[in-house]
Amino acid sequence: MAEKKIFGLTPRYTELLVVLIAFITLISGLVQMLAPSFMLGFIGKEVATASSAHFFGIVGMFMALFGGMLLHAVYSAVTNKQVVLWSALQKFGAFIAVSIGVFNGLFSILAMSVAIFDLFSGLIFFIYLRVLNTSNS
C-alpha cells in the first residue's frame, strides 16, 4: 500500500525535510550566537556595532534553541505537535522580521534569502503537522 502524500510529499520525506531544516537552524543559530559580527557582515548593510552584534547573537541563541527543540521533538518517543506548531510560528515571525529589516535598510537584499528560507520552513512545518495529524487518526 502506497503512503498517503500531502501536497505531493510522503510523510517520510516531509519528516526528513523537517530534520534538515531543524539541523540547519541549530547550526546557523550557533554560528550566529558565537560569531554575530561575522554573520552580520554577510547580511547587514552597516558595520556591526557592539550592540547590534550582541542582539544578533541573542537571536542566534533562540534559533539554536528552536532548532534543537524541534530535532528533539521529531526523534522523541512521544509526538509533540505543539513544538512543531511553535517552531512554524517562529519561522513565520523570522520571515516577517527579516523582511522588515530588509525593507527598512537594516539588512542587504541577501538577507531575503534567509527570510524566504524561513517562510519555506514554516510551510514545511505546517505540512508536517498535517502528516502528524493524519498518522494519528
Backbone as JSON Lines, residues from 0, in Angstrom:
{"i":0,"aa":"M","n":[0.84,-1.17,0.0],"ca":[0.0,0.0,0.0],"c":[0.9,1.25,0.0]}
{"i":1,"aa":"A","n":[0.6,2.17,-0.88],"ca":[1.4,3.39,-1.01],"c":[1.1,4.35,0.13]}
{"i":2,"aa":"E","n":[2.15,5.09,0.54],"ca":[1.95,6.09,1.6],"c":[1.1,7.23,1.07]}
{"i":3,"aa":"K","n":[0.24,7.75,1.93],"ca":[-0.58,8.9,1.55],"c":[0.31,10.13,1.49]}
{"i":4,"aa":"K","n":[0.22,10.86,0.38],"ca":[1.02,12.06,0.2],"c":[0.19,13.29,0.58]}
{"i":5,"aa":"I","n":[0.89,14.26,1.17],"ca":[0.27,15.54,1.5],"c":[1.04,16.59,0.71]}
{"i":6,"aa":"F","n":[0.31,17.29,-0.17],"ca":[0.93,18.27,-1.07],"c":[2.07,17.64,-1.86]}
{"i":7,"aa":"G","n":[1.91,16.38,-2.24],"ca":[2.91,15.69,-3.05],"c":[4.09,15.14,-2.28]}
{"i":8,"aa":"L","n":[4.11,15.3,-0.97],"ca":[5.23,14.84,-0.16],"c":[4.83,13.62,0.67]}
{"i":9,"aa":"T","n":[5.68,12.61,0.67],"ca":[5.42,11.46,1.52],"c":[5.72,11.86,2.97]}
{"i":10,"aa":"P","n":[5.11,11.19,3.93],"ca":[5.39,11.5,5.33],"c":[6.88,11.4,5.67]}
{"i":11,"aa":"R","n":[7.56,10.38,5.15],"ca":[8.98,10.21,5.46],"c":[9.83,11.35,4.88]}
{"i":12,"aa":"Y","n":[9.53,11.76,3.65],"ca":[10.25,12.86,3.01],"c":[10.0,14.16,3.77]}
{"i":13,"aa":"T","n":[8.78,14.36,4.2],"ca":[8.44,15.56,4.96],"c":[9.22,15.58,6.28]}
{"i":14,"aa":"E","n":[9.26,14.45,6.96],"ca":[10.0,14.37,8.21],"c":[11.49,14.63,8.0]}
{"i":15,"aa":"L","n":[12.06,14.11,6.92],"ca":[13.46,14.36,6.62],"c":[13.72,15.84,6.34]}
{"i":16,"aa":"L","n":[12.79,16.5,5.65],"ca":[12.91,17.94,5.43],"c":[12.88,18.71,6.74]}
{"i":17,"aa":"V","n":[11.99,18.32,7.64],"ca":[11.89,18.96,8.95],"c":[13.2,18.78,9.72]}
{"i":18,"aa":"V","n":[13.75,17.59,9.7],"ca":[15.01,17.33,10.39],"c":[16.13,18.17,9.78]}
{"i":19,"aa":"L","n":[16.2,18.24,8.47],"ca":[17.23,19.03,7.8],"c":[17.1,20.52,8.16]}
{"i":20,"aa":"I","n":[15.89,21.03,8.12],"ca":[15.67,22.44,8.47],"c":[16.02,22.69,9.93]}
{"i":21,"aa":"A","n":[15.62,21.79,10.81],"ca":[15.93,21.95,12.24],"c":[17.43,21.94,12.46]}
{"i":22,"aa":"F","n":[18.14,21.05,11.77],"ca":[19.59,20.97,11.9],"c":[20.25,22.24,11.38]}
{"i":23,"aa":"I","n":[19.81,22.74,10.23],"ca":[20.33,23.99,9.67],"c":[20.07,25.14,10.63]}
{"i":24,"aa":"T","n":[18.88,25.18,11.22],"ca":[18.53,26.23,12.17],"c":[19.41,26.16,13.41]}
{"i":25,"aa":"L","n":[19.65,24.97,13.91],"ca":[20.51,24.78,15.08],"c":[21.94,25.25,14.79]}
{"i":26,"aa":"I","n":[22.51,24.78,13.69],"ca":[23.9,25.13,13.36],"c":[24.04,26.61,13.03]}
{"i":27,"aa":"S","n":[23.15,27.15,12.21],"ca":[23.26,28.57,11.87],"c":[23.02,29.45,13.1]}
{"i":28,"aa":"G","n":[22.14,29.01,13.98],"ca":[21.92,29.74,15.23],"c":[23.16,29.75,16.11]}
{"i":29,"aa":"L","n":[23.85,28.61,16.19],"ca":[25.08,28.54,16.98],"c":[26.17,29.44,16.39]}
{"i":30,"aa":"V","n":[26.3,29.42,15.06],"ca":[27.29,30.29,14.41],"c":[26.93,31.76,14.65]}
{"i":31,"aa":"Q","n":[25.66,32.09,14.51],"ca":[25.2,33.46,14.74],"c":[25.42,33.88,16.18]}
{"i":32,"aa":"M","n":[25.23,32.96,17.1],"ca":[25.42,33.26,18.52],"c":[26.9,33.45,18.85]}
{"i":33,"aa":"L","n":[27.75,32.61,18.28],"ca":[29.17,32.65,18.61],"c":[29.96,33.68,17.8]}
{"i":34,"aa":"A","n":[29.48,34.02,16.61],"ca":[30.18,34.97,15.75],"c":[29.19,35.94,15.11]}
{"i":35,"aa":"P","n":[28.47,36.72,15.92],"ca":[27.42,37.58,15.36],"c":[27.96,38.65,14.39]}
{"i":36,"aa":"S","n":[29.11,39.22,14.68],"ca":[29.66,40.25,13.79],"c":[30.0,39.66,12.42]}
{"i":37,"aa":"F","n":[30.53,38.45,12.42],"ca":[30.85,37.76,11.18],"c":[29.59,37.57,10.34]}
{"i":38,"aa":"M","n":[28.52,37.08,10.97],"ca":[27.26,36.85,10.26],"c":[26.63,38.16,9.79]}
{"i":39,"aa":"L","n":[26.68,39.18,10.64],"ca":[26.14,40.48,10.23],"c":[26.91,41.05,9.05]}
{"i":40,"aa":"G","n":[28.18,40.69,8.94],"ca":[28.98,41.14,7.81],"c":[28.44,40.63,6.48]}
{"i":41,"aa":"F","n":[27.79,39.46,6.5],"ca":[27.21,38.91,5.28],"c":[25.89,39.56,4.91]}
{"i":42,"aa":"I","n":[25.02,39.74,5.9],"ca":[23.67,40.18,5.56],"c":[23.36,41.61,5.98]}
{"i":43,"aa":"G","n":[24.23,42.22,6.77],"ca":[23.97,43.59,7.24],"c":[24.35,44.62,6.2]}
{"i":44,"aa":"K","n":[23.83,45.81,6.36],"ca":[24.17,46.92,5.46],"c":[25.25,47.8,6.05]}
{"i":45,"aa":"E","n":[25.45,47.73,7.35],"ca":[26.43,48.57,8.02],"c":[27.39,47.69,8.8]}
{"i":46,"aa":"V","n":[28.49,48.28,9.22],"ca":[29.43,47.56,10.07],"c":[28.75,47.3,11.42]}
{"i":47,"aa":"A","n":[28.9,46.09,11.91],"ca":[28.24,45.71,13.16],"c":[28.82,46.52,14.33]}
{"i":48,"aa":"T","n":[27.92,47.0,15.16],"ca":[28.34,47.65,16.4],"c":[28.31,46.61,17.51]}
{"i":49,"aa":"A","n":[28.84,46.97,18.66],"ca":[28.79,46.04,19.79],"c":[27.34,45.71,20.15]}
{"i":50,"aa":"S","n":[26.47,46.7,20.09],"ca":[25.05,46.48,20.43],"c":[24.37,45.6,19.41]}
{"i":51,"aa":"S","n":[24.55,45.9,18.12],"ca":[23.88,45.1,17.1],"c":[24.39,43.66,17.12]}
{"i":52,"aa":"A","n":[25.69,43.47,17.32],"ca":[26.25,42.12,17.39],"c":[25.71,41.37,18.6]}
{"i":53,"aa":"H","n":[25.6,42.06,19.72],"ca":[25.07,41.43,20.94],"c":[23.64,40.93,20.71]}
{"i":54,"aa":"F","n":[22.78,41.8,20.17],"ca":[21.39,41.41,19.96],"c":[21.25,40.36,18.87]}
{"i":55,"aa":"F","n":[22.1,40.43,17.86],"ca":[22.1,39.42,16.81],"c":[22.51,38.06,17.38]}
{"i":56,"aa":"G","n":[23.44,38.08,18.31],"ca":[23.85,36.85,18.99],"c":[22.73,36.25,19.83]}
{"i":57,"aa":"I","n":[21.96,37.12,20.47],"ca":[20.8,36.63,21.25],"c":[19.79,35.96,20.33]}
{"i":58,"aa":"V","n":[19.53,36.56,19.17],"ca":[18.61,35.95,18.2],"c":[19.16,34.58,17.78]}
{"i":59,"aa":"G","n":[20.48,34.5,17.58],"ca":[21.1,33.22,17.23],"c":[20.9,32.16,18.3]}
{"i":60,"aa":"M","n":[20.96,32.59,19.56],"ca":[20.76,31.64,20.64],"c":[19.35,31.04,20.56]}
{"i":61,"aa":"F","n":[18.35,31.89,20.3],"ca":[16.98,31.37,20.21],"c":[16.78,30.52,18.97]}
{"i":62,"aa":"M","n":[17.47,30.85,17.88],"ca":[17.42,29.99,16.7],"c":[17.95,28.6,17.04]}
{"i":63,"aa":"A","n":[19.1,28.58,17.7],"ca":[19.7,27.3,18.08],"c":[18.77,26.51,19.0]}
{"i":64,"aa":"L","n":[18.15,27.18,19.96],"ca":[17.24,26.5,20.88],"c":[16.03,25.92,20.14]}
{"i":65,"aa":"F","n":[15.44,26.69,19.22],"ca":[14.28,26.19,18.47],"c":[14.68,25.03,17.56]}
{"i":66,"aa":"G","n":[15.84,25.13,16.92],"ca":[16.3,24.03,16.06],"c":[16.53,22.76,16.86]}
{"i":67,"aa":"G","n":[17.2,22.9,18.01],"ca":[17.43,21.74,18.87],"c":[16.15,21.16,19.42]}
{"i":68,"aa":"M","n":[15.24,22.04,19.82],"ca":[13.95,21.58,20.37],"c":[13.17,20.8,19.32]}
{"i":69,"aa":"L","n":[13.18,21.27,18.09],"ca":[12.43,20.56,17.04],"c":[13.07,19.21,16.72]}
{"i":70,"aa":"L","n":[14.39,19.17,16.67],"ca":[15.06,17.87,16.47],"c":[14.68,16.9,17.59]}
{"i":71,"aa":"H","n":[14.7,17.39,18.8],"ca":[14.33,16.57,19.95],"c":[12.89,16.06,19.81]}
{"i":72,"aa":"A","n":[11.98,16.95,19.37],"ca":[10.57,16.57,19.24],"c":[10.38,15.52,18.14]}
{"i":73,"aa":"V","n":[11.07,15.66,17.02],"ca":[10.91,14.7,15.93],"c":[11.37,13.31,16.35]}
{"i":74,"aa":"Y","n":[12.47,13.25,17.1],"ca":[13.02,11.95,17.49],"c":[12.55,11.47,18.86]}
{"i":75,"aa":"S","n":[11.59,12.16,19.44],"ca":[11.05,11.76,20.73],"c":[10.09,10.58,20.56]}
{"i":76,"aa":"A","n":[9.96,9.78,21.58],"ca":[9.03,8.64,21.54],"c":[7.59,9.12,21.54]}
{"i":77,"aa":"V","n":[7.36,10.32,22.06],"ca":[6.02,10.88,22.12],"c":[5.92,12.04,21.13]}
{"i":78,"aa":"T","n":[4.89,12.01,20.29],"ca":[4.69,13.08,19.31],"c":[4.33,14.38,20.03]}
{"i":79,"aa":"N","n":[5.03,15.45,19.66],"ca":[4.79,16.74,20.27],"c":[4.43,17.75,19.2]}
{"i":80,"aa":"K","n":[3.15,17.81,18.86],"ca":[2.68,18.72,17.82],"c":[2.85,20.19,18.22]}
{"i":81,"aa":"Q","n":[2.81,20.46,19.52],"ca":[2.94,21.84,19.97],"c":[4.31,22.4,19.61]}
{"i":82,"aa":"V","n":[5.34,21.61,19.73],"ca":[6.69,22.06,19.36],"c":[6.75,22.37,17.87]}
{"i":83,"aa":"V","n":[6.14,21.54,17.05],"ca":[6.14,21.77,15.61],"c":[5.36,23.05,15.3]}
{"i":84,"aa":"L","n":[4.21,23.24,15.94],"ca":[3.41,24.45,15.73],"c":[4.2,25.7,16.1]}
{"i":85,"aa":"W","n":[4.79,25.72,17.29],"ca":[5.52,26.91,17.74],"c":[6.78,27.14,16.91]}
{"i":86,"aa":"S","n":[7.39,26.07,16.43],"ca":[8.55,26.22,15.54],"c":[8.13,26.84,14.21]}
{"i":87,"aa":"A","n":[6.97,26.43,13.71],"ca":[6.45,27.03,12.47],"c":[6.17,28.52,12.69]}
{"i":88,"aa":"L","n":[5.56,28.85,13.81],"ca":[5.27,30.26,14.1],"c":[6.55,31.08,14.25]}
{"i":89,"aa":"Q","n":[7.58,30.47,14.85],"ca":[8.88,31.15,14.96],"c":[9.44,31.43,13.58]}
{"i":90,"aa":"K","n":[9.32,30.48,12.66],"ca":[9.83,30.66,11.3],"c":[9.06,31.76,10.57]}
{"i":91,"aa":"F","n":[7.75,31.8,10.74],"ca":[6.97,32.86,10.1],"c":[7.32,34.23,10.7]}
{"i":92,"aa":"G","n":[7.52,34.26,12.01],"ca":[7.94,35.51,12.66],"c":[9.3,35.96,12.16]}
{"i":93,"aa":"A","n":[10.23,35.02,11.97],"ca":[11.56,35.36,11.45],"c":[11.45,35.89,10.02]}
{"i":94,"aa":"F","n":[10.58,35.28,9.22],"ca":[10.37,35.76,7.86],"c":[9.91,37.22,7.87]}
{"i":95,"aa":"I","n":[8.94,37.52,8.71],"ca":[8.41,38.88,8.79],"c":[9.48,39.84,9.3]}
{"i":96,"aa":"A","n":[10.18,39.46,10.36],"ca":[11.18,40.35,10.96],"c":[12.34,40.64,10.0]}
{"i":97,"aa":"V","n":[12.85,39.62,9.35],"ca":[13.96,39.82,8.42],"c":[13.5,40.64,7.21]}
{"i":98,"aa":"S","n":[12.29,40.35,6.71],"ca":[11.76,41.12,5.58],"c":[11.63,42.6,5.94]}
{"i":99,"aa":"I","n":[11.13,42.88,7.12],"ca":[11.02,44.28,7.56],"c":[12.41,44.9,7.65]}
{"i":100,"aa":"G","n":[13.37,44.14,8.16],"ca":[14.75,44.64,8.24],"c":[15.32,44.97,6.87]}
{"i":101,"aa":"V","n":[15.03,44.15,5.88],"ca":[15.5,44.41,4.51],"c":[14.82,45.66,3.97]}
{"i":102,"aa":"F","n":[13.5,45.74,4.12],"ca":[12.77,46.88,3.56],"c":[13.08,48.19,4.27]}
{"i":103,"aa":"N","n":[13.53,48.11,5.52],"ca":[13.92,49.32,6.26],"c":[15.41,49.64,6.12]}
{"i":104,"aa":"G","n":[16.12,48.86,5.32],"ca":[17.52,49.13,5.05],"c":[18.49,48.65,6.11]}
{"i":105,"aa":"L","n":[18.04,47.82,7.05],"ca":[18.94,47.29,8.07],"c":[19.78,46.13,7.55]}
{"i":106,"aa":"F","n":[19.21,45.35,6.63],"ca":[19.88,44.2,6.06],"c":[19.98,44.37,4.56]}
{"i":107,"aa":"S","n":[20.97,43.71,3.95],"ca":[21.11,43.73,2.5],"c":[20.04,42.82,1.88]}
{"i":108,"aa":"I","n":[19.9,42.93,0.58],"ca":[18.92,42.11,-0.13],"c":[19.26,40.62,0.01]}
{"i":109,"aa":"L","n":[20.52,40.3,0.28],"ca":[20.92,38.91,0.51],"c":[20.15,38.29,1.68]}
{"i":110,"aa":"A","n":[19.77,39.1,2.64],"ca":[19.02,38.6,3.79],"c":[17.64,38.08,3.4]}
{"i":111,"aa":"M","n":[17.14,38.5,2.23],"ca":[15.84,37.97,1.79],"c":[15.92,36.47,1.52]}
{"i":112,"aa":"S","n":[17.1,35.96,1.2],"ca":[17.23,34.51,1.03],"c":[17.0,33.81,2.37]}
{"i":113,"aa":"V","n":[17.45,34.43,3.46],"ca":[17.2,33.9,4.8],"c":[15.7,33.95,5.1]}
{"i":114,"aa":"A","n":[15.07,35.08,4.76],"ca":[13.64,35.24,5.01],"c":[12.82,34.22,4.22]}
{"i":115,"aa":"I","n":[13.18,34.02,2.98],"ca":[12.44,33.06,2.14],"c":[12.65,31.63,2.66]}
{"i":116,"aa":"F","n":[13.86,31.32,3.12],"ca":[14.1,30.01,3.73],"c":[13.21,29.82,4.96]}
{"i":117,"aa":"D","n":[13.06,30.88,5.77],"ca":[12.21,30.78,6.96],"c":[10.74,30.6,6.57]}
{"i":118,"aa":"L","n":[10.29,31.3,5.54],"ca":[8.91,31.13,5.07],"c":[8.69,29.69,4.59]}
{"i":119,"aa":"F","n":[9.61,29.2,3.77],"ca":[9.55,27.81,3.29],"c":[9.53,26.84,4.46]}
{"i":120,"aa":"S","n":[10.39,27.09,5.45],"ca":[10.47,26.21,6.62],"c":[9.15,26.17,7.38]}
{"i":121,"aa":"G","n":[8.55,27.33,7.6],"ca":[7.26,27.38,8.29],"c":[6.2,26.59,7.55]}
{"i":122,"aa":"L","n":[6.19,26.7,6.23],"ca":[5.21,25.94,5.43],"c":[5.46,24.44,5.55]}
{"i":123,"aa":"I","n":[6.72,24.03,5.5],"ca":[7.05,22.6,5.65],"c":[6.62,22.11,7.03]}
{"i":124,"aa":"F","n":[6.82,22.93,8.05],"ca":[6.41,22.53,9.4],"c":[4.9,22.34,9.49]}
{"i":125,"aa":"F","n":[4.13,23.2,8.81],"ca":[2.67,23.02,8.81],"c":[2.28,21.77,8.04]}
{"i":126,"aa":"I","n":[2.99,21.46,6.96],"ca":[2.73,20.2,6.25],"c":[3.04,19.02,7.17]}
{"i":127,"aa":"Y","n":[4.13,19.12,7.92],"ca":[4.49,18.06,8.86],"c":[3.41,17.9,9.95]}
{"i":128,"aa":"L","n":[2.83,19.01,10.38],"ca":[1.71,18.91,11.34],"c":[0.56,18.12,10.74]}
{"i":129,"aa":"R","n":[0.27,18.33,9.46],"ca":[-0.79,17.56,8.8],"c":[-0.42,16.08,8.74]}
{"i":130,"aa":"V","n":[0.87,15.81,8.5],"ca":[1.34,14.41,8.49],"c":[1.1,13.79,9.86]}
{"i":131,"aa":"L","n":[1.46,14.52,10.91],"ca":[1.28,14.01,12.27],"c":[-0.2,13.81,12.59]}
{"i":132,"aa":"N","n":[-1.04,14.73,12.16],"ca":[-2.48,14.6,12.41],"c":[-3.08,13.44,11.63]}
{"i":133,"aa":"T","n":[-2.61,13.22,10.41],"ca":[-3.1,12.11,9.58],"c":[-2.67,10.77,10.15]}
{"i":134,"aa":"S","n":[-1.44,10.69,10.64],"ca":[-0.94,9.41,11.17],"c":[-1.6,9.05,12.49]}
{"i":135,"aa":"N","n":[-2.11,10.04,13.22],"ca":[-2.77,9.76,14.5],"c":[-4.24,9.44,14.36]}
{"i":136,"aa":"S","n":[-4.81,9.68,13.18],"ca":[-6.25,9.42,13.04],"c":[-6.54,8.1,12.38]}
